[in-house]
CSV table of C-alpha atoms in Angstrom, one decimal:
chain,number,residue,atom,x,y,z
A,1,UNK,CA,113.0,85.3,72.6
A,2,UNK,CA,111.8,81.8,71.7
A,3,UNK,CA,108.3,80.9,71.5
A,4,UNK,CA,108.7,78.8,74.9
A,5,UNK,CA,110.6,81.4,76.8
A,6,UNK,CA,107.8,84.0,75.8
A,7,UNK,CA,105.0,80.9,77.0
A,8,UNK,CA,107.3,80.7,80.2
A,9,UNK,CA,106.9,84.8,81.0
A,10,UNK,CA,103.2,84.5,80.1
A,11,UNK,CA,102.6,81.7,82.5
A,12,UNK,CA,104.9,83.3,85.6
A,13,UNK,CA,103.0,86.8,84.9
A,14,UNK,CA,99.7,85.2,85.0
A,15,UNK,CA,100.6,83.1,88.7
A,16,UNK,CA,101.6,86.6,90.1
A,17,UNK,CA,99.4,88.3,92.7
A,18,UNK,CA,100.0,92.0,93.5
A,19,UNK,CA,98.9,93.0,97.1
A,20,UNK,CA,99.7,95.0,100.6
A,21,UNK,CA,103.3,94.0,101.8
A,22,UNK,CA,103.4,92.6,106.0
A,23,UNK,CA,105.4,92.2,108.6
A,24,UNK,CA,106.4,88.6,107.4
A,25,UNK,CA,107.3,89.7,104.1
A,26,UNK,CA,110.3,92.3,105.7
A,27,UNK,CA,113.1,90.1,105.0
A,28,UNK,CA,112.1,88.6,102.1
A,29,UNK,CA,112.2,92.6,101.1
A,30,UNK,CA,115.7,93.1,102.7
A,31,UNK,CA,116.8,90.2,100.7
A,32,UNK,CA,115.8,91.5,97.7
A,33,UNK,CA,117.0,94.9,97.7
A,34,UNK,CA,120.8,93.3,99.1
A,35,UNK,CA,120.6,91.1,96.4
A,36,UNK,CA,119.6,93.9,93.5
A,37,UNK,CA,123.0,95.0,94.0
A,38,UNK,CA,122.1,98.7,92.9
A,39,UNK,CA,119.7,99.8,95.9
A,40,UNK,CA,120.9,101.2,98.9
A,41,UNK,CA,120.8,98.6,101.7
A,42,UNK,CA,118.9,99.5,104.7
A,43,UNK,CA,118.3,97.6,108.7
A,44,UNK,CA,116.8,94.6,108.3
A,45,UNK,CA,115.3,95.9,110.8
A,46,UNK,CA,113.7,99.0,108.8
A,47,UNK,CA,111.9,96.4,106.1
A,48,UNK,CA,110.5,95.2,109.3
A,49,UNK,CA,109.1,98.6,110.2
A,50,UNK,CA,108.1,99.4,106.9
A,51,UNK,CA,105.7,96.5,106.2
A,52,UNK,CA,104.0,97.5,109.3
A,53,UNK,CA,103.8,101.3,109.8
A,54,UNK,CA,103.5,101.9,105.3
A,55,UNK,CA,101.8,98.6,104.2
A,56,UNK,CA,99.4,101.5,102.8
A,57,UNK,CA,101.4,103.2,100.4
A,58,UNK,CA,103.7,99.8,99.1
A,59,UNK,CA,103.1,97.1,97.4
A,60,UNK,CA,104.4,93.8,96.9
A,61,UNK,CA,104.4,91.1,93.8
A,62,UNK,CA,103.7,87.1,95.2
A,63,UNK,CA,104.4,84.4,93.1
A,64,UNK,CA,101.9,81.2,92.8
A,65,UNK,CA,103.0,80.3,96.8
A,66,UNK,CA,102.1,83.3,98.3
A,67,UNK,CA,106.1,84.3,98.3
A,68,UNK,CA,107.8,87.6,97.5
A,69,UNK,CA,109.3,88.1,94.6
A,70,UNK,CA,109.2,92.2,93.8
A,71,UNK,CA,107.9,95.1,96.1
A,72,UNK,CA,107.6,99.2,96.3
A,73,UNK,CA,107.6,101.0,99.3
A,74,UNK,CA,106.7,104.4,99.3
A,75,UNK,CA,105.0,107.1,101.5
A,76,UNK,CA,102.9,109.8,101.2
A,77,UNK,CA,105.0,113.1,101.9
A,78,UNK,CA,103.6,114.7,104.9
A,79,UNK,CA,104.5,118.2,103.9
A,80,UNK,CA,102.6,117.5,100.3
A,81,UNK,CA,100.0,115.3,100.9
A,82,UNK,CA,99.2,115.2,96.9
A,83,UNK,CA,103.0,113.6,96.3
A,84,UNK,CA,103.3,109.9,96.9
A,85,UNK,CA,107.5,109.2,97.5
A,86,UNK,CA,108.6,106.1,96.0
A,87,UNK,CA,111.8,105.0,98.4
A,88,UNK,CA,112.6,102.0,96.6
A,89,UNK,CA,111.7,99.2,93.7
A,90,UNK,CA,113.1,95.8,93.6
A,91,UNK,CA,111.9,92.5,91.3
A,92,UNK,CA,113.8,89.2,92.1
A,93,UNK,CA,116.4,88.2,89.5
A,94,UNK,CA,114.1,85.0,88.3
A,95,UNK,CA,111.4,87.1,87.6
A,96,UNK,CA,113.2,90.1,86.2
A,97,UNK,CA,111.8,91.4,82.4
A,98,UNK,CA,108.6,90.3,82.8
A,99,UNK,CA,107.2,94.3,83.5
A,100,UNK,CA,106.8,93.4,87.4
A,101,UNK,CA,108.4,96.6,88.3
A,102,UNK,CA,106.0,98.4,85.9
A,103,UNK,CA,102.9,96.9,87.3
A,104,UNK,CA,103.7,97.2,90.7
A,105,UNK,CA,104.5,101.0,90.1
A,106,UNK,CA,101.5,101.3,88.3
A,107,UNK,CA,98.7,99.4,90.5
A,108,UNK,CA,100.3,100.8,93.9
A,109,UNK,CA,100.1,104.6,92.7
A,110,UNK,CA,96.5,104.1,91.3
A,111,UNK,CA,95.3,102.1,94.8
A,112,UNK,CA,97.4,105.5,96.6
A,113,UNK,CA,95.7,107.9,93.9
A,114,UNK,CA,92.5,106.9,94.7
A,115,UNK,CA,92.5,106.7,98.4
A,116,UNK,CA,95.1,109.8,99.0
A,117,UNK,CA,94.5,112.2,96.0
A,118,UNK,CA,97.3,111.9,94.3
A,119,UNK,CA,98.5,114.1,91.6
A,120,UNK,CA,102.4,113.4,91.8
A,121,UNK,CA,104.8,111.2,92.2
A,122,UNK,CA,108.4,111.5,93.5
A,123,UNK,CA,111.7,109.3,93.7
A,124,UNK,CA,115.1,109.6,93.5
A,125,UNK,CA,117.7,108.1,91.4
A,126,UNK,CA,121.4,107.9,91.4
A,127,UNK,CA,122.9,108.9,87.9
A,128,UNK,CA,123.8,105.4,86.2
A,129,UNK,CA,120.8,103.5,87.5
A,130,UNK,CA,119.5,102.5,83.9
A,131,UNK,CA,116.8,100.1,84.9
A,132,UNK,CA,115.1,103.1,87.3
A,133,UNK,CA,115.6,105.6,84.7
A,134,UNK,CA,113.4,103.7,82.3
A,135,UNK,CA,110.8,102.5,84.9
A,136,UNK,CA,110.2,106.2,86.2
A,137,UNK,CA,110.8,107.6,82.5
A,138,UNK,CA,108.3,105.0,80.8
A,139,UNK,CA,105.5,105.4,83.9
A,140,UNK,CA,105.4,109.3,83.5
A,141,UNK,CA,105.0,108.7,79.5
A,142,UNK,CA,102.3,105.9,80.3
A,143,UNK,CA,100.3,108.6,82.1
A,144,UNK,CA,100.7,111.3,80.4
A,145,UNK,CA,102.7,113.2,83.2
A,146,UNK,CA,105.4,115.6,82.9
A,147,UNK,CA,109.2,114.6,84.2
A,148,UNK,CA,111.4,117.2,85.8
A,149,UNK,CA,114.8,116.1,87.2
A,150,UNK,CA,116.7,118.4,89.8
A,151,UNK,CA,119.8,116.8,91.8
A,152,UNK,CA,117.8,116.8,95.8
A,153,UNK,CA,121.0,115.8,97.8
A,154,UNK,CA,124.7,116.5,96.7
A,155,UNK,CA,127.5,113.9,96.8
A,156,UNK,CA,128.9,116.0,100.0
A,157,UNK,CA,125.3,115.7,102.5
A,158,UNK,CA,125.9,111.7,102.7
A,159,UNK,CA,127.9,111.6,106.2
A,160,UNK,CA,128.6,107.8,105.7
A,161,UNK,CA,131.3,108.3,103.2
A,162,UNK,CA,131.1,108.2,99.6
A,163,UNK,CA,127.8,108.3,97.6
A,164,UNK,CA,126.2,109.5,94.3
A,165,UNK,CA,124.1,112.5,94.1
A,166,UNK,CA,120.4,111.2,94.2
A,167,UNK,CA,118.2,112.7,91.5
A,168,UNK,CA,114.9,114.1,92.2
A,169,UNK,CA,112.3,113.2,89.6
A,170,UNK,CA,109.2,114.6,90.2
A,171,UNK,CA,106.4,113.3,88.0
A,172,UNK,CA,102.8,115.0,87.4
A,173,UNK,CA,100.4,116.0,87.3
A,174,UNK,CA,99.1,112.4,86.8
A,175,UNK,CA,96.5,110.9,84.1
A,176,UNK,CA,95.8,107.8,85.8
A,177,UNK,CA,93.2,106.7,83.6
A,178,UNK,CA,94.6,107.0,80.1
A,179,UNK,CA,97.5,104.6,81.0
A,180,UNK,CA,98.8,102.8,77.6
């Protein structure tokens, strides 16, 4: 990377404001996660629904205009109200490499630590999804947190045809404030 290119990174990290996703920022989210090319694609009309009804538990990177440019949504499990679930992570391409991903992962499980009592974190991943590997691998190391991995729904359970396994990683118990 070129001294410029590294000055470019600097300056578009420093114009990026991390906040509560709303209901205007749903499509900009389904947008997003259609054009990551790796996630699955849900409704429109569920992005929608999900900036409303779990603004609380995701999060979502604005560049200098106030737009969208990365997001996590996630939700507290009901049945294990110490577990936040992270349902999906997506950074548009432009702003790709610069961490985003990390520090949205990391600034919306502290904001959900603090005001849920957090003590794990849960997602799943389908084998082969590099960038998510590292992202959930590097966070658990960042706090400290042991990693297990156990396959949580079979190729066979998807009724919509063909689909990976998605991989359970369950991370904790969580040292939020000795992050490197």
């Amino acid at each position: 990377m070129t001294a410029a290119q590294a000055d470019l990174q600097g300056d578009l990290r420093a114009s990026l404001r991390i906040d509560r996703p709303t209901v205007a920022d749903g499509a900009a989210l389904w947008r997003m996660a259609r054009d990551s090319k790796v996630l699955d694609l849900n409704s429109s009309y569920s992005y929608l629904l999900w900036c409303r009804d779990f603004a609380a538990t995701s999060a979502v990177a604005r560049d200098g205009h106030g737009e969208p440019v990365g997001f996590v949504t996630a939700y507290v499990r009901p049945d294990r109200p110490d577990t936040l679930l992270v349902w999906q992570v997506a950074v548009d391409e432009a702003y790709r490499g610069l961490g985003l991903a990390a520090a949205l992962l990391d600034g919306l499980v502290a904001r959900t630590a603090a005001e849920h009592g957090l003590t794990t974190v849960e997602t799943t991943i389908t084998p082969g999804n590099t960038a998510s590997e590292r992202l959930f691998t590097s966070f658990a190391e960042r706090h400290r947190a042991g990693l297990e991995r156990e396959v949580l729904f079979e190729t066979g359970v998807f009724p919509d045809g063909p689909h990976d396994p998605e991989v359970l990683y369950r991370i904790g118990p969580l040292s939020l404030t000795t992050s490197a």
